[in-house]
Amino acid sequence: MRILALVALGATSVSAAAKGFDDFKLAGAIPADAFLAVHTRGHEGQAFIDKQMERVWAELEKARLDRDIKRVFKNLSQQNAPPVAEGEEDPFEAQWQQVVDLASGVEWGGLTEREYAMGMKLSFPSLEFVVMMRPAADKVESNFEGLSGIAKHLVSLDPASFELSTEGEGSQTIHRISPTQAPLPVVFTLARIDDTIVLGFGTAMVEQAMALLRGEEGESLASTERFQAAFKDLPPPTDAAFYFDVARFFDAVRGMAEQVVQMRGRLPAEDDPTYQTEVATRALPGKIIDALDIYDYMASTATTDGMRTTADEITVLRDGAADKPLYRILYANGPVEQPLRFIPVDAGDVAAGAGLDLRAAYDEIVKFIDEEVPDGKQMTAMLASSKEMIGFDIREEILGWIKGQYVTFSTPGPTAYSPGEFVLMLSTRDAEKGGALVQFALDQLATNEQFAIEDATISGTEGFKSVKSPMLGMLGMKAPTIG
């Protein structure tokens, strides 16, 4: 379950030279051409979290969610199957029991107990990935056999559509599943390499990873100068590490886009009426990619000790990023000044950020459509005249007054059984326009009999309104307040 909590972060060793990666035994098995790597590992500092997750698993088992899942699948199967005659056994029941028996052979919560690693790369025409897991040493064989049984059973359900091949045995077993009718090579891989269970999609990356696990020749991502430089200024990871080579990703996307454009064939003659439109259409994917391509790489590390997890991250921009549209949208606002001045001492889940410049986003999108999209000038002309159709100016009256900087926090309820409170504060360019929009929204709610709008009493300020509704009361929620 650690992998669920950390939302995919991986690990490595074989030739891992990056700072702090000595304890990540899978770090050296992510191939060097991966653009994404995620690593996690278990250690004594996570004992408290592990104990709580055991309680969660126990409660989930008590809830018998499998019965609800079975009911959903049974209803779906009955929609496309003839009714079962009286006295005959429902074939779904037999198949479901097989699935349950096979699934019970896998200790799902312990697959990543010792370590987890995941890597991705782009290679035309698809995405490839590899996942590597190290369960407890005495659980590797049983978990792999359980997963193998599930894979074989799934193939047996439709042997005409899928082909299963097996190579090796024991601690060096590789299963490969391929669709028989796929127009391009598609391979799903399930393998055991010593104490590591491997899952993969694609024809190259998973093979590279398994070769590195076996100690064969090859370069790992963790041994590259670029990977090591990304983690140089971060604390060594204890729980997890994350690496996203954004520049490599966009370079790969750009290459794939160029190949797709080439598939359109030759350009029409210059005197052809469609020539200019075709030129603009072919250039459009590259223009979109260039507008978004502002990052070099991102990296983060995490360490847990008891009830505290500390995470550090770094994001590096590409040269010339400040000249790109996305930069002006994301970073034009600047930092929030004195972000903690409105936050009470008992607040939790505090966050503050520069946010997005929504007006800049509107301007950049309109400019891009006008200059780069075929027939874009017609689209922007319609957008410019939208005020007459909808009654308000999207840029000025909806987006323009919001500066984008934000502060959020929550406070606990008066008792353990009382709902807490959540607060979102947005900075404004024009408080008057913002107030007018808020009042318009409240007036619309007031026309609905399910809602009542009342003045809110807040010390030190005025003009706030509370929205009351029986529906919210039944859910135990307090009246939302806005102003």
GROMACS .gro file of C-alpha atoms in nm:
model
  483
    1MET     CA    1   0.000   0.000   0.000
    2ARG     CA    2   0.301   0.231   0.031
    3ILE     CA    3   0.291   0.279  -0.343
    4LEU     CA    4  -0.070   0.402  -0.322
    5ALA     CA    5   0.019   0.661  -0.061
    6LEU     CA    6   0.316   0.798  -0.252
    7VAL     CA    7   0.144   0.790  -0.593
    8ALA     CA    8   0.417   0.618  -0.787
    9LEU     CA    9   0.780   0.682  -0.691
   10GLY     CA   10   1.057   0.426  -0.771
   11ALA     CA   11   1.410   0.280  -0.681
   12THR     CA   12   1.744   0.129  -0.816
   13SER     CA   13   2.100  -0.019  -0.746
   14VAL     CA   14   2.294  -0.226  -0.998
   15SER     CA   15   2.516   0.071  -1.096
   16ALA     CA   16   2.338   0.351  -0.913
   17ALA     CA   17   2.589   0.626  -0.846
   18ALA     CA   18   2.346   0.909  -0.764
   19LYS     CA   19   2.375   1.045  -0.412
   20GLY     CA   20   2.177   0.848  -0.156
   21PHE     CA   21   2.067   0.568  -0.389
   22ASP     CA   22   2.281   0.290  -0.242
   23ASP     CA   23   1.981   0.142  -0.058
   24PHE     CA   24   1.764   0.143  -0.372
   25LYS     CA   25   1.857  -0.192  -0.522
   26LEU     CA   26   1.647  -0.141  -0.834
   27ALA     CA   27   1.783   0.201  -0.931
   28GLY     CA   28   2.038   0.048  -1.163
   29ALA     CA   29   1.769  -0.142  -1.356
   30ILE     CA   30   1.590   0.159  -1.508
   31PRO     CA   31   1.738   0.199  -1.860
   32ALA     CA   32   1.925   0.521  -1.940
   33ASP     CA   33   1.677   0.633  -2.207
   34ALA     CA   34   1.382   0.656  -1.963
   35PHE     CA   35   1.225   0.999  -1.924
   36LEU     CA   36   1.049   0.908  -1.598
   37ALA     CA   37   1.168   0.713  -1.296
   38VAL     CA   38   0.985   0.648  -0.970
   39HIS     CA   39   1.133   0.472  -0.668
   40THR     CA   40   1.013   0.365  -0.323
   41ARG     CA   41   1.154   0.136  -0.055
   42GLY     CA   42   1.050   0.010   0.286
   43HIS     CA   43   1.256   0.077   0.599
   44GLU     CA   44   1.224   0.089   0.978
   45GLY     CA   45   1.133   0.458   0.982
   46GLN     CA   46   0.799   0.368   0.823
   47ALA     CA   47   0.693   0.128   1.099
   48PHE     CA   48   0.414   0.359   1.218
   49ILE     CA   49   0.273   0.402   0.865
   50ASP     CA   50   0.301   0.029   0.794
   51LYS     CA   51   0.105  -0.049   1.111
   52GLN     CA   52  -0.171   0.193   1.012
   53MET     CA   53  -0.187   0.051   0.661
   54GLU     CA   54  -0.229  -0.298   0.808
   55ARG     CA   55  -0.534  -0.166   0.992
   56VAL     CA   56  -0.667  -0.016   0.667
   57TRP     CA   57  -0.625  -0.348   0.483
   58ALA     CA   58  -0.799  -0.531   0.768
   59GLU     CA   59  -1.097  -0.293   0.755
   60LEU     CA   60  -1.117  -0.323   0.376
   61GLU     CA   61  -1.130  -0.700   0.405
   62LYS     CA   62  -1.408  -0.674   0.663
   63ALA     CA   63  -1.605  -0.448   0.429
   64ARG     CA   64  -1.617  -0.732   0.171
   65LEU     CA   65  -1.589  -0.494  -0.122
   66ASP     CA   66  -1.540  -0.800  -0.342
   67ARG     CA   67  -1.915  -0.862  -0.324
   68ASP     CA   68  -1.988  -0.518  -0.469
   69ILE     CA   69  -1.729  -0.568  -0.742
   70LYS     CA   70  -1.876  -0.907  -0.824
   71ARG     CA   71  -2.225  -0.757  -0.847
   72VAL     CA   72  -2.106  -0.493  -1.095
   73PHE     CA   73  -1.930  -0.744  -1.320
   74LYS     CA   74  -2.220  -0.987  -1.304
   75ASN     CA   75  -2.464  -0.718  -1.412
   76LEU     CA   76  -2.235  -0.627  -1.701
   77SER     CA   77  -2.201  -0.989  -1.812
   78GLN     CA   78  -2.578  -1.045  -1.801
   79GLN     CA   79  -2.636  -0.752  -2.037
   80ASN     CA   80  -2.463  -0.934  -2.324
   81ALA     CA   81  -2.530  -1.298  -2.235
   82PRO     CA   82  -2.842  -1.513  -2.284
   83PRO     CA   83  -3.038  -1.581  -1.965
   84VAL     CA   84  -2.939  -1.892  -1.769
   85ALA     CA   85  -3.203  -2.165  -1.789
   86GLU     CA   86  -3.359  -2.283  -1.465
   87GLY     CA   87  -3.153  -2.560  -1.308
   88GLU     CA   88  -2.837  -2.473  -1.501
   89GLU     CA   89  -2.524  -2.333  -1.337
   90ASP     CA   90  -2.444  -1.971  -1.417
   91PRO     CA   91  -2.108  -1.976  -1.604
   92PHE     CA   92  -2.024  -1.638  -1.452
   93GLU     CA   93  -2.018  -1.791  -1.103
   94ALA     CA   94  -1.758  -2.049  -1.205
   95GLN     CA   95  -1.539  -1.792  -1.379
   96TRP     CA   96  -1.565  -1.552  -1.087
   97GLN     CA   97  -1.465  -1.821  -0.841
   98GLN     CA   98  -1.159  -1.896  -1.053
   99VAL     CA   99  -1.061  -1.529  -1.047
  100VAL     CA  100  -1.110  -1.511  -0.669
  101ASP     CA  101  -0.904  -1.827  -0.613
  102LEU     CA  102  -0.623  -1.696  -0.832
  103ALA     CA  103  -0.627  -1.347  -0.676
  104SER     CA  104  -0.608  -1.496  -0.327
  105GLY     CA  105  -0.268  -1.639  -0.419
  106VAL     CA  106  -0.119  -1.288  -0.440
  107GLU     CA  107  -0.038  -1.080  -0.133
  108TRP     CA  108  -0.131  -0.753  -0.303
  109GLY     CA  109  -0.043  -0.526  -0.013
  110GLY     CA  110   0.306  -0.674   0.012
  111LEU     CA  111   0.418  -0.672  -0.352
  112THR     CA  112   0.622  -0.354  -0.295
  113GLU     CA  113   0.716  -0.425   0.067
  114ARG     CA  114   1.090  -0.404   0.015
  115GLU     CA  115   1.107  -0.193  -0.298
  116TYR     CA  116   0.931  -0.060  -0.606
  117ALA     CA  117   1.063   0.099  -0.924
  118MET     CA  118   0.893   0.225  -1.237
  119GLY     CA  119   1.030   0.373  -1.557
  120MET     CA  120   0.878   0.507  -1.880
  121LYS     CA  121   1.004   0.601  -2.222
  122LEU     CA  122   0.847   0.718  -2.546
  123SER     CA  123   0.925   0.533  -2.864
  124PHE     CA  124   0.714   0.576  -3.175
  125PRO     CA  125   0.436   0.479  -3.198
  126SER     CA  126   0.370   0.409  -2.829
  127LEU     CA  127   0.466   0.454  -2.467
  128GLU     CA  128   0.674   0.180  -2.301
  129PHE     CA  129   0.701   0.119  -1.929
  130VAL     CA  130   0.849  -0.124  -1.680
  131VAL     CA  131   0.748  -0.186  -1.318
  132MET     CA  132   0.971  -0.379  -1.077
  133MET     CA  133   0.867  -0.499  -0.730
  134ARG     CA  134   1.054  -0.671  -0.448
  135PRO     CA  135   0.816  -0.838  -0.199
  136ALA     CA  136   0.946  -0.998   0.120
  137ALA     CA  137   1.209  -1.257   0.026
  138ASP     CA  138   0.991  -1.551   0.134
  139LYS     CA  139   0.693  -1.418  -0.067
  140VAL     CA  140   0.857  -1.367  -0.407
  141GLU     CA  141   0.786  -1.717  -0.542
  142SER     CA  142   0.424  -1.740  -0.421
  143ASN     CA  143   0.337  -1.392  -0.545
  144PHE     CA  144   0.491  -1.458  -0.886
  145GLU     CA  145   0.310  -1.790  -0.918
  146GLY     CA  146  -0.016  -1.619  -0.827
  147LEU     CA  147   0.033  -1.345  -1.086
  148SER     CA  148   0.135  -1.605  -1.346
  149GLY     CA  149  -0.182  -1.801  -1.279
  150ILE     CA  150  -0.394  -1.490  -1.333
  151ALA     CA  151  -0.214  -1.411  -1.661
  152LYS     CA  152  -0.258  -1.766  -1.792
  153HIS     CA  153  -0.626  -1.770  -1.695
  154LEU     CA  154  -0.695  -1.440  -1.871
  155VAL     CA  155  -0.533  -1.571  -2.190
  156SER     CA  156  -0.734  -1.893  -2.168
  157LEU     CA  157  -1.057  -1.692  -2.174
  158ASP     CA  158  -0.986  -1.585  -2.533
  159PRO     CA  159  -0.701  -1.796  -2.677
  160ALA     CA  160  -0.780  -1.684  -3.032
  161SER     CA  161  -0.700  -1.322  -2.946
  162PHE     CA  162  -0.393  -1.362  -2.724
  163GLU     CA  163  -0.077  -1.569  -2.741
  164LEU     CA  164   0.126  -1.663  -2.432
  165SER     CA  165   0.490  -1.770  -2.452
  166THR     CA  166   0.714  -1.867  -2.160
  167GLU     CA  167   1.092  -1.858  -2.143
  168GLY     CA  168   1.311  -1.995  -1.863
  169GLU     CA  169   1.206  -2.141  -1.530
  170GLY     CA  170   1.233  -2.090  -1.156
  171SER     CA  171   1.389  -1.758  -1.061
  172GLN     CA  172   1.449  -1.670  -1.428
  173THR     CA  173   1.098  -1.705  -1.575
  174ILE     CA  174   0.955  -1.473  -1.838
  175HIS     CA  175   0.594  -1.477  -1.965
  176ARG     CA  176   0.509  -1.269  -2.272
  177ILE     CA  177   0.151  -1.204  -2.386
  178SER     CA  178   0.083  -1.066  -2.734
  179PRO     CA  179  -0.247  -0.984  -2.909
  180THR     CA  180  -0.268  -1.199  -3.222
  181GLN     CA  181  -0.448  -0.937  -3.432
  182ALA     CA  182  -0.250  -0.624  -3.334
  183PRO     CA  183  -0.130  -0.422  -3.639
  184LEU     CA  184   0.193  -0.334  -3.455
  185PRO     CA  185   0.408  -0.536  -3.210
  186VAL     CA  186   0.244  -0.524  -2.865
  187VAL     CA  187   0.389  -0.724  -2.577
  188PHE     CA  188   0.287  -0.748  -2.212
  189THR     CA  189   0.559  -0.903  -1.996
  190LEU     CA  190   0.542  -1.070  -1.655
  191ALA     CA  191   0.874  -1.201  -1.527
  192ARG     CA  192   1.069  -1.305  -1.224
  193ILE     CA  193   1.438  -1.215  -1.217
  194ASP     CA  194   1.582  -1.351  -0.892
  195ASP     CA  195   1.397  -1.168  -0.609
  196THR     CA  196   1.229  -0.912  -0.836
  197ILE     CA  197   0.888  -0.935  -1.006
  198VAL     CA  198   0.878  -0.745  -1.335
  199LEU     CA  199   0.578  -0.611  -1.528
  200GLY     CA  200   0.627  -0.441  -1.862
  201PHE     CA  201   0.457  -0.307  -2.170
  202GLY     CA  202   0.652  -0.272  -2.492
  203THR     CA  203   0.919  -0.454  -2.683
  204ALA     CA  204   1.242  -0.283  -2.573
  205MET     CA  205   1.242  -0.117  -2.232
  206VAL     CA  206   1.139  -0.419  -2.027
  207GLU     CA  207   1.405  -0.630  -2.201
  208GLN     CA  208   1.669  -0.367  -2.118
  209ALA     CA  209   1.556  -0.360  -1.754
  210MET     CA  210   1.570  -0.738  -1.719
  211ALA     CA  211   1.919  -0.742  -1.870
  212LEU     CA  212   2.034  -0.485  -1.614
  213LEU     CA  213   1.876  -0.690  -1.333
  214ARG     CA  214   2.076  -0.990  -1.449
  215GLY     CA  215   2.396  -0.785  -1.440
  216GLU     CA  216   2.443  -0.778  -1.814
  217GLU     CA  217   2.597  -0.486  -2.003
  218GLY     CA  218   2.393  -0.170  -2.037
  219GLU     CA  219   2.365   0.184  -1.903
  220SER     CA  220   2.120   0.265  -1.625
  221LEU     CA  221   1.948   0.600  -1.581
  222ALA     CA  222   2.090   0.637  -1.229
  223SER     CA  223   2.446   0.616  -1.364
  224THR     CA  224   2.404   0.908  -1.607
  225GLU     CA  225   2.548   1.251  -1.532
  226ARG     CA  226   2.212   1.417  -1.593
  227PHE     CA  227   2.030   1.202  -1.335
  228GLN     CA  228   2.305   1.252  -1.079
  229ALA     CA  229   2.308   1.629  -1.134
  230ALA     CA  230   1.932   1.643  -1.072
  231PHE     CA  231   1.973   1.496  -0.722
  232LYS     CA  232   2.299   1.673  -0.635
  233ASP     CA  233   2.127   1.957  -0.445
  234LEU     CA  234   1.855   1.742  -0.283
  235PRO     CA  235   1.876   1.552   0.048
  236PRO     CA  236   1.943   1.179  -0.001
  237PRO     CA  237   1.618   0.980  -0.039
  238THR     CA  238   1.515   0.735   0.230
  239ASP     CA  239   1.158   0.646   0.125
  240ALA     CA  240   1.127   0.760  -0.231
  241ALA     CA  241   1.271   0.946  -0.528
  242PHE     CA  242   1.109   1.084  -0.840
  243TYR     CA  243   1.275   1.198  -1.163
  244PHE     CA  244   1.110   1.347  -1.470
  245ASP     CA  245   1.335   1.445  -1.760
  246VAL     CA  246   1.089   1.689  -1.913
  247ALA     CA  247   1.326   1.798  -2.189
  248ARG     CA  248   1.371   1.438  -2.304
  249PHE     CA  249   0.996   1.382  -2.292
  250PHE     CA  250   0.920   1.685  -2.509
  251ASP     CA  251   1.201   1.599  -2.750
  252ALA     CA  252   1.044   1.255  -2.791
  253VAL     CA  253   0.695   1.402  -2.834
  254ARG     CA  254   0.831   1.646  -3.091
  255GLY     CA  255   0.991   1.360  -3.285
  256MET     CA  256   0.669   1.158  -3.277
  257ALA     CA  257   0.470   1.459  -3.398
  258GLU     CA  258   0.709   1.505  -3.690
  259GLN     CA  259   0.666   1.140  -3.791
  260VAL     CA  260   0.288   1.174  -3.778
  261VAL     CA  261   0.306   1.486  -3.997
  262GLN     CA  262   0.523   1.302  -4.250
  263MET     CA  263   0.251   1.039  -4.280
  264ARG     CA  264   0.027   1.304  -4.438
  265GLY     CA  265   0.229   1.270  -4.758
  266ARG     CA  266   0.347   1.545  -4.990
  267LEU     CA  267   0.239   1.905  -4.966
  268PRO     CA  268   0.001   2.030  -5.237
  269ALA     CA  269   0.139   2.267  -5.498
  270GLU     CA  270   0.196   2.626  -5.383
  271ASP     CA  271  -0.076   2.754  -5.615
  272ASP     CA  272  -0.325   2.504  -5.467
  273PRO     CA  273  -0.598   2.681  -5.258
  274THR     CA  274  -0.532   2.439  -4.970
  275TYR     CA  275  -0.154   2.495  -4.962
  276GLN     CA  276  -0.139   2.760  -4.687
  277THR     CA  277  -0.390   2.575  -4.470
  278GLU     CA  278  -0.194   2.250  -4.506
  279VAL     CA  279   0.134   2.422  -4.417
  280ALA     CA  280  -0.024   2.574  -4.104
  281THR     CA  281  -0.185   2.242  -4.009
  282ARG     CA  282   0.146   2.057  -4.032
  283ALA     CA  283   0.325   2.322  -3.828
  284LEU     CA  284   0.060   2.330  -3.554
  285PRO     CA  285   0.175   2.028  -3.344
  286GLY     CA  286   0.529   2.165  -3.328
  287LYS     CA  287   0.402   2.511  -3.234
  288ILE     CA  288   0.195   2.367  -2.947
  289ILE     CA  289   0.491   2.164  -2.820
  290ASP     CA  290   0.723   2.467  -2.838
  291ALA     CA  291   0.475   2.679  -2.641
  292LEU     CA  292   0.464   2.424  -2.357
  293ASP     CA  293   0.831   2.325  -2.355
  294ILE     CA  294   0.976   2.531  -2.068
  295TYR     CA  295   1.112   2.272  -1.822
  296ASP     CA  296   1.446   2.092  -1.822
  297TYR     CA  297   1.385   1.838  -1.544
  298MET     CA  298   1.209   1.781  -1.211
  299ALA     CA  299   1.332   1.571  -0.919
  300SER     CA  300   1.223   1.503  -0.563
  301THR     CA  301   1.317   1.293  -0.261
  302ALA     CA  302   1.122   1.191   0.049
  303THR     CA  303   1.212   1.065   0.395
  304THR     CA  304   0.980   0.930   0.665
  305ASP     CA  305   1.068   0.898   1.033
  306GLY     CA  306   0.776   0.787   1.247
  307MET     CA  307   0.487   1.029   1.198
  308ARG     CA  308   0.676   1.285   0.991
  309THR     CA  309   0.749   1.274   0.618
  310THR     CA  310   0.976   1.538   0.467
  311ALA     CA  311   0.984   1.592   0.092
  312ASP     CA  312   1.216   1.813  -0.113
  313GLU     CA  313   1.190   1.887  -0.482
  314ILE     CA  314   1.365   2.086  -0.751
  315THR     CA  315   1.240   2.207  -1.090
  316VAL     CA  316   1.485   2.345  -1.347
  317LEU     CA  317   1.368   2.556  -1.642
  318ARG     CA  318   1.508   2.536  -1.992
  319ASP     CA  319   1.714   2.821  -2.136
  320GLY     CA  320   1.483   3.081  -2.286
  321ALA     CA  321   1.182   2.958  -2.087
  322ALA     CA  322   1.088   3.314  -1.985
  323ASP     CA  323   1.005   3.392  -2.349
  324LYS     CA  324   0.749   3.111  -2.373
  325PRO     CA  325   0.371   3.161  -2.329
  326LEU     CA  326   0.343   2.896  -2.057
  327TYR     CA  327   0.603   3.076  -1.844
  328ARG     CA  328   0.402   3.397  -1.852
  329ILE     CA  329   0.092   3.207  -1.740
  330LEU     CA  330   0.259   3.014  -1.457
  331TYR     CA  331   0.509   3.261  -1.317
  332ALA     CA  332   0.383   3.613  -1.391
  333ASN     CA  333   0.211   3.658  -1.053
  334GLY     CA  334   0.518   3.634  -0.834
  335PRO     CA  335   0.520   3.502  -0.476
  336VAL     CA  336   0.243   3.563  -0.224
  337GLU     CA  337   0.333   3.843   0.018
  338GLN     CA  338   0.297   3.752   0.387
  339PRO     CA  339   0.096   3.436   0.314
  340LEU     CA  340   0.052   3.343   0.681
  341ARG     CA  341  -0.099   3.669   0.807
  342PHE     CA  342  -0.461   3.549   0.775
  343ILE     CA  343  -0.407   3.192   0.896
  344PRO     CA  344  -0.512   3.099   1.254
  345VAL     CA  345  -0.272   2.913   1.481
  346ASP     CA  346  -0.486   2.595   1.485
  347ALA     CA  347  -0.496   2.566   1.104
  348GLY     CA  348  -0.375   2.258   0.922
  349ASP     CA  349  -0.314   2.162   0.558
  350VAL     CA  350  -0.180   2.511   0.484
  351ALA     CA  351  -0.083   2.591   0.125
  352ALA     CA  352   0.011   2.913  -0.054
  353GLY     CA  353   0.116   2.973  -0.410
  354ALA     CA  354   0.141   3.216  -0.699
  355GLY     CA  355  -0.132   3.032  -0.890
  356LEU     CA  356  -0.211   3.088  -1.255
  357ASP     CA  357  -0.251   3.423  -1.426
  358LEU     CA  358  -0.588   3.347  -1.585
  359ARG     CA  359  -0.598   3.671  -1.781
  360ALA     CA  360  -0.253   3.597  -1.925
  361ALA     CA  361  -0.372   3.244  -2.010
  362TYR     CA  362  -0.670   3.387  -2.197
  363ASP     CA  363  -0.450   3.636  -2.386
  364GLU     CA  364  -0.189   3.375  -2.479
  365ILE     CA  365  -0.447   3.123  -2.598
  366VAL     CA  366  -0.627   3.383  -2.809
  367LYS     CA  367  -0.297   3.505  -2.954
  368PHE     CA  368  -0.190   3.149  -3.037
  369ILE     CA  369  -0.520   3.068  -3.208
  370ASP     CA  370  -0.510   3.395  -3.402
  371GLU     CA  371  -0.153   3.348  -3.527
  372GLU     CA  372  -0.101   2.973  -3.557
  373VAL     CA  373  -0.431   2.786  -3.602
  374PRO     CA  374  -0.580   2.754  -3.952
  375ASP     CA  375  -0.885   2.984  -3.971
  376GLY     CA  376  -0.785   3.106  -3.626
  377LYS     CA  377  -0.869   3.469  -3.699
  378GLN     CA  378  -1.231   3.371  -3.756
  379MET     CA  379  -1.237   3.193  -3.419
  380THR     CA  380  -1.090   3.487  -3.230
  381ALA     CA  381  -1.330   3.726  -3.404
  382MET     CA  382  -1.623   3.516  -3.277
  383LEU     CA  383  -1.469   3.516  -2.929
  384ALA     CA  384  -1.432   3.894  -2.938
  385SER     CA  385  -1.802   3.930  -3.016
  386SER     CA  386  -1.911   3.683  -2.748
  387LYS     CA  387  -2.004   3.962  -2.505
  388GLU     CA  388  -2.303   4.050  -2.720
  389MET     CA  389  -2.418   3.687  -2.720
  390ILE     CA  390  -2.366   3.591  -2.355
  391GLY     CA  391  -2.399   3.931  -2.189
  392PHE     CA  392  -2.057   3.963  -2.026
  393ASP     CA  393  -1.689   3.992  -2.115
  394ILE     CA  394  -1.507   3.665  -2.037
  395ARG     CA  395  -1.164   3.829  -2.012
  396GLU     CA  396  -1.251   4.129  -1.798
  397GLU     CA  397  -1.554   4.025  -1.597
  398ILE     CA  398  -1.474   3.656  -1.535
  399LEU     CA  399  -1.096   3.613  -1.556
  400GLY     CA  400  -0.948   3.961  -1.539
  401TRP     CA  401  -1.027   4.042  -1.175
  402ILE     CA  402  -0.861   3.723  -1.042
  403LYS     CA  403  -0.489   3.773  -0.988
  404GLY     CA  404  -0.442   3.405  -0.910
  405GLN     CA  405  -0.232   3.402  -0.595
  406TYR     CA  406  -0.397   3.181  -0.334
  407VAL     CA  407  -0.385   3.066   0.027
  408THR     CA  408  -0.576   2.764   0.156
  409PHE     CA  409  -0.604   2.607   0.499
  410SER     CA  410  -0.837   2.393   0.708
  411THR     CA  411  -0.930   2.399   1.075
  412PRO     CA  412  -1.065   2.108   1.283
  413GLY     CA  413  -1.421   2.097   1.412
  414PRO     CA  414  -1.498   2.156   1.782
  415THR     CA  415  -1.523   1.779   1.842
  416ALA     CA  416  -1.385   1.469   1.674
  417TYR     CA  417  -1.730   1.407   1.521
  418SER     CA  418  -1.782   1.762   1.392
  419PRO     CA  419  -1.694   1.861   1.037
  420GLY     CA  420  -1.392   2.086   1.000
  421GLU     CA  421  -1.373   2.404   0.796
  422PHE     CA  422  -1.187   2.482   0.475
  423VAL     CA  423  -1.085   2.829   0.357
  424LEU     CA  424  -0.971   2.941   0.011
  425MET     CA  425  -0.848   3.298  -0.041
  426LEU     CA  426  -0.771   3.441  -0.386
  427SER     CA  427  -0.592   3.767  -0.457
  428THR     CA  428  -0.772   4.010  -0.687
  429ARG     CA  429  -0.679   4.281  -0.935
  430ASP     CA  430  -1.017   4.448  -0.910
  431ALA     CA  431  -1.216   4.380  -0.594
  432GLU     CA  432  -1.519   4.567  -0.730
  433LYS     CA  433  -1.549   4.340  -1.036
  434GLY     CA  434  -1.492   4.036  -0.818
  435GLY     CA  435  -1.765   4.144  -0.580
  436ALA     CA  436  -2.004   4.201  -0.868
  437LEU     CA  437  -1.947   3.847  -1.000
  438VAL     CA  438  -1.993   3.696  -0.654
  439GLN     CA  439  -2.316   3.891  -0.609
  440PHE     CA  440  -2.440   3.775  -0.950
  441ALA     CA  441  -2.377   3.411  -0.852
  442LEU     CA  442  -2.556   3.459  -0.519
  443ASP     CA  443  -2.853   3.623  -0.691
  444GLN     CA  444  -2.883   3.321  -0.920
  445LEU     CA  445  -2.877   3.084  -0.621
  446ALA     CA  446  -3.141   3.291  -0.444
  447THR     CA  447  -3.389   3.214  -0.722
  448ASN     CA  448  -3.373   2.846  -0.622
  449GLU     CA  449  -3.602   2.757  -0.332
  450GLN     CA  450  -3.345   2.507  -0.204
  451PHE     CA  451  -3.104   2.786  -0.109
  452ALA     CA  452  -3.120   3.083   0.127
  453ILE     CA  453  -2.868   3.369   0.127
  454GLU     CA  454  -2.798   3.540   0.460
  455ASP     CA  455  -2.550   3.800   0.587
  456ALA     CA  456  -2.248   3.640   0.753
  457THR     CA  457  -2.103   3.787   1.072
  458ILE     CA  458  -1.724   3.791   1.050
  459SER     CA  459  -1.521   4.001   1.292
  460GLY     CA  460  -1.326   4.280   1.125
  461THR     CA  461  -1.496   4.265   0.786
  462GLU     CA  462  -1.833   4.296   0.617
  463GLY     CA  463  -2.013   4.205   0.295
  464PHE     CA  464  -1.979   3.827   0.331
  465LYS     CA  465  -2.279   3.603   0.265
  466SER     CA  466  -2.367   3.252   0.383
  467VAL     CA  467  -2.542   3.002   0.157
  468LYS     CA  468  -2.780   2.777   0.350
  469SER     CA  469  -2.951   2.467   0.218
  470PRO     CA  470  -3.131   2.168   0.373
  471MET     CA  471  -2.925   1.939   0.149
  472LEU     CA  472  -2.601   2.066   0.301
  473GLY     CA  473  -2.744   2.030   0.650
  474MET     CA  474  -2.834   1.664   0.591
  475LEU     CA  475  -2.472   1.601   0.493
  476GLY     CA  476  -2.351   1.760   0.815
  477MET     CA  477  -2.191   2.049   0.628
  478LYS     CA  478  -2.183   2.405   0.749
  479ALA     CA  479  -2.312   2.689   0.534
  480PRO     CA  480  -2.051   2.795   0.276
  481THR     CA  481  -1.949   3.160   0.319
  482ILE     CA  482  -1.825   3.379   0.037
  483GLY     CA  483  -1.727   3.742  -0.007
   0.00000   0.00000   0.00000
